[in-house]
Amino acid sequence: MAGEKNNNRNAWAAIAAALLLSACATTAPPPAPPSEPVAPPPPSEPVVTARQAAARETLRTMVNLQDRLYRVAAPILINNAELCRTQARNLLGFTAKNRWSYPGEYNDASAAVLGYDDVLQVSGILPGSGAARAGLRKGDDLVAADGKNLPTGRDAESKAAAVFGPLVSSRASLSMTIARNGNRQTLNVPVTRACAIRVDLGNSDNINSYADGSRVLVTRGMINFAQSDENLAYVLAKDIAHNVLGHSVTMRNNAAIGSIIDNLASVNPDLNMLIGTAGMKAYPLDMEIAADNLALYMLARAGYSIDKYKSFWQRVFTQYPPTVLNGYSATHPNATGRMAPIDRSVAEIKSKQNAKRPLTP
């Protein structure tokens, strides 16, 4: 009997286990609570190579230095149209570039750093110009001039210049359609009478500047050496004066200097061109004295102090004498002969300022 009871007990246990397993298998689990929608992961940032990073940093430095040159040169160019004679022109007072203004990896860098694409974008504003007064801003997209659509893509800079030139020469102002933050607007930009001399940055570290008759280029090395804006103004005014006086053409230096400017204004210049004096002839003393005199008048008219003009050039000649063949003094010698005439010019200008007479040489 005991064995039979045990067998019955085991049988019931087996049946109960089977029923429990059956219930677990056939009963649906309770519904899961609704879950929050899952946002897609953010797009991964493109990998920036060391070369791309270097190109971007180089471009940032170039843009900052060029902006500084525009700012320092602006009062010299705008306030001396009378002294620039035949080189005075009607200007709008801004520059424009797009991504095709830069070669190779700098094309991509201009898109990443400056937001450039195929459309011409205002890259620089000349302080005090009609463009500045009209409210044009760095970064504005140029859409149309006088109702005519402006070119885009490759060669847009040169093609746009061909559009602006005839319009500016015959107008007191120009209607400009721009796009800013995705919104179009039209600005009436007055033309500005100014010295039509282009100012460029030279991407090299030698202590020099160059004037080819229509352009002035100041090297990165000279900007760093000058340090202050006032000293940089001295460099710019001196070479602007050489251009106004036609010295480069007279010396037949314009072709050689033009090649140097074309080279050094590029992003990756060939520095082998700076070996020696690069075919440039040294300016004679009379031209240096004449350029100093005109430069001092231009500086005074532009609101710059002329008190330290002489000491700045003395520092240039002392630290970079003519034996440094790719330096400033190699082609602008006669340091001793320039000093007394500089003193006379400074005294003459201050006398006219005190007497409130016109500042004309």
Tab-separated table of C-alpha atoms in Angstrom:
chain	number	residue	atom	x	y	z
A	1	MET	CA	0.000	0.000	0.000
A	2	ALA	CA	2.785	2.371	0.940
A	3	GLY	CA	4.439	1.758	-2.443
A	4	GLU	CA	1.194	2.383	-4.274
A	5	LYS	CA	0.687	5.680	-2.417
A	6	ASN	CA	4.163	6.773	-3.341
A	7	ASN	CA	3.544	5.950	-7.005
A	8	ASN	CA	0.295	7.933	-7.012
A	9	ARG	CA	2.020	10.884	-5.309
A	10	ASN	CA	4.774	10.888	-7.978
A	11	ALA	CA	2.238	10.708	-10.784
A	12	TRP	CA	0.323	13.728	-9.477
A	13	ALA	CA	3.548	15.692	-9.117
A	14	ALA	CA	4.423	14.902	-12.741
A	15	ILE	CA	0.981	15.985	-13.938
A	16	ALA	CA	1.172	19.224	-11.907
A	17	ALA	CA	4.618	20.016	-13.360
A	18	ALA	CA	3.353	19.309	-16.872
A	19	LEU	CA	0.371	21.622	-16.374
A	20	LEU	CA	2.643	24.392	-14.985
A	21	LEU	CA	5.012	24.165	-17.963
A	22	SER	CA	2.037	24.128	-20.331
A	23	ALA	CA	0.646	27.284	-18.750
A	24	CYS	CA	4.014	29.044	-19.032
A	25	ALA	CA	4.270	28.102	-22.693
A	26	THR	CA	0.749	29.114	-23.724
A	27	THR	CA	0.125	32.277	-21.644
A	28	ALA	CA	1.219	35.512	-23.463
A	29	PRO	CA	3.568	37.803	-21.506
A	30	PRO	CA	2.192	41.184	-20.398
A	31	PRO	CA	2.697	43.943	-22.982
A	32	ALA	CA	5.843	46.027	-22.575
A	33	PRO	CA	5.342	49.703	-21.701
A	34	PRO	CA	5.687	52.052	-24.702
A	35	SER	CA	9.259	53.220	-25.169
A	36	GLU	CA	10.496	56.766	-25.984
A	37	PRO	CA	11.465	57.246	-29.653
A	38	VAL	CA	15.232	56.850	-30.050
A	39	ALA	CA	16.964	59.725	-31.859
A	40	PRO	CA	19.341	58.679	-34.626
A	41	PRO	CA	22.992	59.096	-33.727
A	42	PRO	CA	24.514	62.418	-34.877
A	43	PRO	CA	26.483	62.239	-38.108
A	44	SER	CA	30.117	61.627	-37.477
A	45	GLU	CA	32.501	64.526	-38.140
A	46	PRO	CA	34.683	64.003	-41.198
A	47	VAL	CA	38.235	63.151	-40.309
A	48	VAL	CA	40.553	66.138	-40.761
A	49	THR	CA	44.050	65.126	-41.810
A	50	ALA	CA	47.143	66.878	-40.508
A	51	ARG	CA	47.661	68.446	-43.932
A	52	GLN	CA	44.097	69.785	-44.021
A	53	ALA	CA	44.444	71.167	-40.494
A	54	ALA	CA	47.690	72.910	-41.463
A	55	ALA	CA	46.057	74.405	-44.577
A	56	ARG	CA	43.179	75.749	-42.491
A	57	GLU	CA	45.494	77.330	-39.947
A	58	THR	CA	47.609	78.884	-42.719
A	59	LEU	CA	44.484	80.326	-44.321
A	60	ARG	CA	43.267	81.797	-41.026
A	61	THR	CA	46.625	83.517	-40.532
A	62	MET	CA	46.633	84.862	-44.082
A	63	VAL	CA	43.114	86.279	-43.794
A	64	ASN	CA	43.876	87.994	-40.479
A	65	LEU	CA	47.069	89.589	-41.826
A	66	GLN	CA	45.358	90.723	-45.025
A	67	ASP	CA	42.530	92.279	-42.994
A	68	ARG	CA	45.127	94.166	-40.978
A	69	LEU	CA	46.785	95.482	-44.147
A	70	TYR	CA	43.413	96.750	-45.443
A	71	ARG	CA	42.672	98.456	-42.146
A	72	VAL	CA	46.053	100.216	-41.936
A	73	ALA	CA	46.150	101.136	-45.642
A	74	ALA	CA	42.585	102.469	-45.820
A	75	PRO	CA	43.153	106.031	-44.516
A	76	ILE	CA	46.318	106.375	-46.633
A	77	LEU	CA	44.504	105.383	-49.819
A	78	ILE	CA	41.274	107.293	-49.171
A	79	ASN	CA	42.719	110.544	-47.812
A	80	ASN	CA	45.362	110.942	-50.502
A	81	ALA	CA	43.432	110.730	-53.762
A	82	GLU	CA	44.576	114.295	-54.467
A	83	LEU	CA	48.236	113.316	-54.096
A	84	CYS	CA	47.886	110.087	-56.076
A	85	ARG	CA	47.247	112.120	-59.212
A	86	THR	CA	46.652	109.861	-62.202
A	87	GLN	CA	46.371	106.804	-59.960
A	88	ALA	CA	43.232	108.025	-58.211
A	89	ARG	CA	40.083	106.128	-59.206
A	90	ASN	CA	36.465	105.618	-58.215
A	91	LEU	CA	36.359	102.522	-56.018
A	92	LEU	CA	33.618	100.614	-54.206
A	93	GLY	CA	35.957	99.773	-51.368
A	94	PHE	CA	35.648	96.027	-50.967
A	95	THR	CA	37.229	92.799	-52.176
A	96	ALA	CA	35.436	89.550	-52.961
A	97	LYS	CA	36.532	85.933	-53.279
A	98	ASN	CA	35.087	82.446	-53.568
A	99	ARG	CA	36.537	78.991	-53.002
A	100	TRP	CA	38.159	79.025	-56.452
A	101	SER	CA	40.297	81.949	-55.329
A	102	TYR	CA	42.442	79.378	-53.516
A	103	PRO	CA	44.271	76.406	-55.058
A	104	GLY	CA	44.525	72.748	-54.027
A	105	GLU	CA	43.890	71.947	-50.385
A	106	TYR	CA	43.289	75.643	-49.713
A	107	ASN	CA	40.148	75.362	-51.834
A	108	ASP	CA	38.709	72.964	-49.243
A	109	ALA	CA	40.163	75.036	-46.406
A	110	SER	CA	38.381	78.162	-47.671
A	111	ALA	CA	35.085	76.265	-47.561
A	112	ALA	CA	35.742	74.970	-44.033
A	113	VAL	CA	37.241	78.141	-42.527
A	114	LEU	CA	35.494	80.939	-44.442
A	115	GLY	CA	32.318	79.241	-45.650
A	116	TYR	CA	33.195	79.914	-49.290
A	117	ASP	CA	31.446	78.184	-52.179
A	118	ASP	CA	30.976	79.090	-55.854
A	119	VAL	CA	29.365	82.449	-55.066
A	120	LEU	CA	31.570	85.515	-54.634
A	121	GLN	CA	31.640	86.579	-50.998
A	122	VAL	CA	32.829	89.901	-49.577
A	123	SER	CA	36.280	89.123	-48.201
A	124	GLY	CA	37.380	92.578	-47.068
A	125	ILE	CA	35.967	96.062	-46.510
A	126	LEU	CA	38.103	99.181	-46.799
A	127	PRO	CA	37.301	101.187	-43.640
A	128	GLY	CA	35.868	104.597	-44.478
A	129	SER	CA	34.912	103.579	-48.029
A	130	GLY	CA	31.503	103.791	-49.664
A	131	ALA	CA	31.054	100.064	-49.107
A	132	ALA	CA	31.618	100.489	-45.371
A	133	ARG	CA	29.235	103.445	-45.183
A	134	ALA	CA	26.539	101.555	-47.115
A	135	GLY	CA	26.625	98.717	-44.599
A	136	LEU	CA	28.232	96.052	-46.722
A	137	ARG	CA	29.692	93.359	-44.465
A	138	LYS	CA	32.411	90.812	-44.706
A	139	GLY	CA	30.743	87.495	-45.554
A	140	ASP	CA	27.933	88.956	-47.674
A	141	ASP	CA	27.238	87.013	-50.883
A	142	LEU	CA	27.328	89.135	-54.040
A	143	VAL	CA	24.257	88.465	-56.173
A	144	ALA	CA	23.929	91.324	-58.658
A	145	ALA	CA	25.276	94.760	-59.556
A	146	ASP	CA	22.913	97.312	-61.085
A	147	GLY	CA	20.454	94.455	-61.640
A	148	LYS	CA	22.949	92.319	-63.541
A	149	ASN	CA	23.687	88.903	-62.061
A	150	LEU	CA	27.296	88.498	-61.005
A	151	PRO	CA	29.389	85.506	-62.134
A	152	THR	CA	30.023	82.464	-59.964
A	153	GLY	CA	32.457	79.531	-60.025
A	154	ARG	CA	35.946	79.586	-61.480
A	155	ASP	CA	37.305	82.957	-62.677
A	156	ALA	CA	34.408	84.739	-60.962
A	157	GLU	CA	36.792	87.356	-59.517
A	158	SER	CA	38.157	88.524	-62.856
A	159	LYS	CA	34.749	88.341	-64.547
A	160	ALA	CA	33.144	90.394	-61.774
A	161	ALA	CA	35.873	93.026	-62.082
A	162	ALA	CA	34.924	93.402	-65.744
A	163	VAL	CA	31.331	94.065	-64.646
A	164	PHE	CA	32.180	96.527	-61.872
A	165	GLY	CA	34.804	98.558	-63.759
A	166	PRO	CA	32.591	100.367	-66.303
A	167	LEU	CA	29.787	100.860	-63.773
A	168	VAL	CA	31.961	102.399	-61.061
A	169	SER	CA	33.819	104.707	-63.439
A	170	SER	CA	30.607	106.426	-64.536
A	171	ARG	CA	28.459	106.408	-61.392
A	172	ALA	CA	28.350	108.208	-58.079
A	173	SER	CA	26.871	105.074	-56.534
A	174	LEU	CA	26.012	101.515	-57.472
A	175	SER	CA	23.006	99.346	-56.629
A	176	MET	CA	24.275	96.073	-55.117
A	177	THR	CA	22.086	93.045	-54.438
A	178	ILE	CA	23.512	90.856	-51.698
A	179	ALA	CA	22.446	87.806	-49.716
A	180	ARG	CA	22.965	87.861	-45.957
A	181	ASN	CA	21.880	84.984	-43.731
A	182	GLY	CA	19.798	83.640	-46.594
A	183	ASN	CA	17.910	86.917	-47.142
A	184	ARG	CA	18.392	89.161	-50.152
A	185	GLN	CA	18.631	92.914	-49.887
A	186	THR	CA	19.759	95.792	-52.072
A	187	LEU	CA	22.301	98.366	-50.933
A	188	ASN	CA	23.148	101.673	-52.568
A	189	VAL	CA	26.958	101.766	-52.420
A	190	PRO	CA	28.586	105.181	-53.005
A	191	VAL	CA	31.819	105.145	-54.954
A	192	THR	CA	34.940	106.362	-53.150
A	193	ARG	CA	37.661	108.439	-54.764
A	194	ALA	CA	40.912	106.866	-53.598
A	195	CYS	CA	44.382	105.829	-54.654
A	196	ALA	CA	43.785	102.800	-56.857
A	197	ILE	CA	46.731	100.832	-55.522
A	198	ARG	CA	46.181	97.246	-54.541
A	199	VAL	CA	47.658	96.096	-51.238
A	200	ASP	CA	48.666	92.434	-50.961
A	201	LEU	CA	50.109	90.141	-48.328
A	202	GLY	CA	53.374	88.384	-49.158
A	203	ASN	CA	53.572	84.838	-47.819
A	204	SER	CA	57.244	84.860	-46.898
A	205	ASP	CA	59.306	85.671	-43.824
A	206	ASN	CA	61.948	87.954	-45.333
A	207	ILE	CA	61.805	91.565	-44.102
A	208	ASN	CA	60.698	93.377	-47.227
A	209	SER	CA	57.977	95.107	-49.214
A	210	TYR	CA	57.585	95.623	-52.953
A	211	ALA	CA	55.966	98.176	-55.282
A	212	ASP	CA	55.489	97.478	-58.991
A	213	GLY	CA	53.726	100.671	-60.079
A	214	SER	CA	50.143	99.594	-59.312
A	215	ARG	CA	50.494	97.223	-56.351
A	216	VAL	CA	52.160	97.118	-52.973
A	217	LEU	CA	53.033	93.835	-51.292
A	218	VAL	CA	54.222	93.590	-47.691
A	219	THR	CA	55.726	90.311	-46.551
A	220	ARG	CA	54.602	88.453	-43.467
A	221	GLY	CA	58.128	88.955	-42.125
A	222	MET	CA	57.907	92.735	-42.498
A	223	ILE	CA	54.504	92.823	-40.777
A	224	ASN	CA	55.919	90.899	-37.830
A	225	PHE	CA	59.004	93.128	-37.748
A	226	ALA	CA	56.946	96.333	-37.878
A	227	GLN	CA	54.790	95.161	-34.954
A	228	SER	CA	52.660	98.309	-34.559
A	229	ASP	CA	50.076	99.580	-37.043
A	230	GLU	CA	51.895	102.912	-37.127
A	231	ASN	CA	55.134	101.265	-38.292
A	232	LEU	CA	53.207	99.197	-40.816
A	233	ALA	CA	51.678	102.424	-42.138
A	234	TYR	CA	55.215	103.773	-42.680
A	235	VAL	CA	56.033	100.774	-44.882
A	236	LEU	CA	52.806	101.037	-46.871
A	237	ALA	CA	53.069	104.804	-47.389
A	238	LYS	CA	56.660	104.581	-48.594
A	239	ASP	CA	55.830	102.021	-51.297
A	240	ILE	CA	52.595	103.769	-52.263
A	241	ALA	CA	54.729	106.889	-52.748
A	242	HIS	CA	57.168	104.969	-54.958
A	243	ASN	CA	54.204	103.889	-57.112
A	244	VAL	CA	52.708	107.391	-57.346
A	245	LEU	CA	56.084	108.823	-58.341
A	246	GLY	CA	56.576	106.154	-61.012
A	247	HIS	CA	59.898	104.993	-59.617
A	248	SER	CA	59.448	101.306	-60.420
A	249	VAL	CA	58.739	102.109	-64.056
A	250	THR	CA	61.610	104.601	-64.258
A	251	MET	CA	64.013	102.020	-62.847
A	252	ARG	CA	62.549	99.355	-65.160
A	253	ASN	CA	61.938	97.284	-62.083
A	254	ASN	CA	58.209	96.817	-62.626
A	255	ALA	CA	58.468	93.509	-64.508
A	256	ALA	CA	60.852	91.945	-61.980
A	257	ILE	CA	58.892	93.238	-58.994
A	258	GLY	CA	55.606	92.255	-60.618
A	259	SER	CA	56.819	88.667	-60.865
A	260	ILE	CA	57.848	88.718	-57.202
A	261	ILE	CA	54.441	90.065	-56.146
A	262	ASP	CA	52.589	87.490	-58.242
A	263	ASN	CA	54.662	84.762	-56.626
A	264	LEU	CA	54.547	85.914	-52.998
A	265	ALA	CA	50.826	86.707	-53.118
A	266	SER	CA	50.113	83.033	-53.860
A	267	VAL	CA	49.416	80.639	-51.016
A	268	ASN	CA	52.487	78.504	-51.725
A	269	PRO	CA	55.136	80.858	-53.160
A	270	ASP	CA	58.397	79.689	-54.678
A	271	LEU	CA	60.870	81.108	-52.175
A	272	ASN	CA	63.778	80.419	-54.531
A	273	MET	CA	62.752	83.643	-56.260
A	274	LEU	CA	63.973	85.542	-53.200
A	275	ILE	CA	67.593	84.474	-53.630
A	276	GLY	CA	69.739	87.601	-53.877
A	277	THR	CA	67.874	90.719	-54.984
A	278	ALA	CA	65.782	88.752	-57.530
A	279	GLY	CA	66.857	90.993	-60.395
A	280	MET	CA	65.693	94.226	-58.753
A	281	LYS	CA	67.824	97.340	-59.103
A	282	ALA	CA	68.451	99.431	-55.983
A	283	TYR	CA	66.658	102.786	-55.841
A	284	PRO	CA	69.023	105.783	-56.032
A	285	LEU	CA	69.148	108.287	-53.196
A	286	ASP	CA	67.101	110.993	-54.930
A	287	MET	CA	64.182	108.594	-55.432
A	288	GLU	CA	64.339	107.435	-51.823
A	289	ILE	CA	64.284	111.044	-50.573
A	290	ALA	CA	61.346	111.918	-52.845
A	291	ALA	CA	59.403	108.815	-51.701
A	292	ASP	CA	60.089	109.627	-48.036
A	293	ASN	CA	58.807	113.171	-48.487
A	294	LEU	CA	55.583	112.126	-50.231
A	295	ALA	CA	55.049	109.260	-47.776
A	296	LEU	CA	55.305	111.624	-44.799
A	297	TYR	CA	52.686	113.949	-46.296
A	298	MET	CA	50.407	110.991	-46.997
A	299	LEU	CA	50.795	109.708	-43.446
A	300	ALA	CA	50.007	113.114	-41.934
A	301	ARG	CA	46.924	113.508	-44.145
A	302	ALA	CA	45.800	110.027	-43.097
A	303	GLY	CA	46.040	110.906	-39.415
A	304	TYR	CA	49.157	108.903	-38.587
A	305	SER	CA	51.903	110.306	-36.371
A	306	ILE	CA	55.130	110.940	-38.289
A	307	ASP	CA	57.351	111.399	-35.227
A	308	LYS	CA	58.846	107.903	-35.305
A	309	TYR	CA	59.180	107.542	-39.082
A	310	LYS	CA	62.943	108.112	-39.059
A	311	SER	CA	63.662	105.872	-36.079
A	312	PHE	CA	61.701	103.021	-37.656
A	313	TRP	CA	63.801	103.059	-40.820
A	314	GLN	CA	66.961	103.364	-38.768
A	315	ARG	CA	65.945	100.157	-37.000
A	316	VAL	CA	65.351	98.439	-40.359
A	317	PHE	CA	68.795	99.434	-41.659
A	318	THR	CA	70.531	98.463	-38.411
A	319	GLN	CA	68.981	95.011	-38.072
A	320	TYR	CA	68.804	94.190	-41.800
A	321	PRO	CA	71.643	95.985	-43.595
A	322	PRO	CA	72.144	95.846	-47.388
A	323	THR	CA	74.214	92.668	-47.006
A	324	VAL	CA	70.935	90.800	-46.357
A	325	LEU	CA	70.169	90.430	-50.046
A	326	ASN	CA	66.493	89.497	-49.771
A	327	GLY	CA	65.857	92.240	-47.198
A	328	TYR	CA	64.499	95.748	-47.593
A	329	SER	CA	67.798	97.620	-47.380
A	330	ALA	CA	69.317	95.710	-50.291
A	331	THR	CA	67.114	97.574	-52.771
A	332	HIS	CA	66.374	100.679	-50.635
A	333	PRO	CA	69.874	101.724	-49.532
A	334	ASN	CA	71.373	105.136	-48.647
A	335	ALA	CA	70.213	105.065	-45.044
A	336	THR	CA	72.541	107.860	-43.948
A	337	GLY	CA	71.612	110.147	-46.841
A	338	ARG	CA	67.887	109.816	-46.083
A	339	MET	CA	67.904	110.902	-42.456
A	340	ALA	CA	68.466	114.677	-42.771
A	341	PRO	CA	65.869	115.072	-45.565
A	342	ILE	CA	63.366	113.142	-43.399
A	343	ASP	CA	63.954	115.650	-40.570
A	344	ARG	CA	63.345	118.539	-42.954
A	345	SER	CA	60.124	117.002	-44.299
A	346	VAL	CA	58.800	116.361	-40.789
A	347	ALA	CA	59.562	119.958	-39.733
A	348	GLU	CA	57.871	121.342	-42.865
A	349	ILE	CA	54.730	119.260	-42.330
A	350	LYS	CA	54.438	120.218	-38.663
A	351	SER	CA	54.847	123.877	-39.549
A	352	LYS	CA	51.964	123.601	-42.042
A	353	GLN	CA	49.838	121.726	-39.484
A	354	ASN	CA	50.427	124.437	-36.875
A	355	ALA	CA	49.608	127.169	-39.402
A	356	LYS	CA	46.578	125.172	-40.612
A	357	ARG	CA	47.865	125.270	-44.157
A	358	PRO	CA	47.078	122.580	-46.753
A	359	LEU	CA	49.254	119.483	-46.443
A	360	THR	CA	50.572	119.320	-49.971
A	361	PRO	CA	54.237	118.792	-50.843
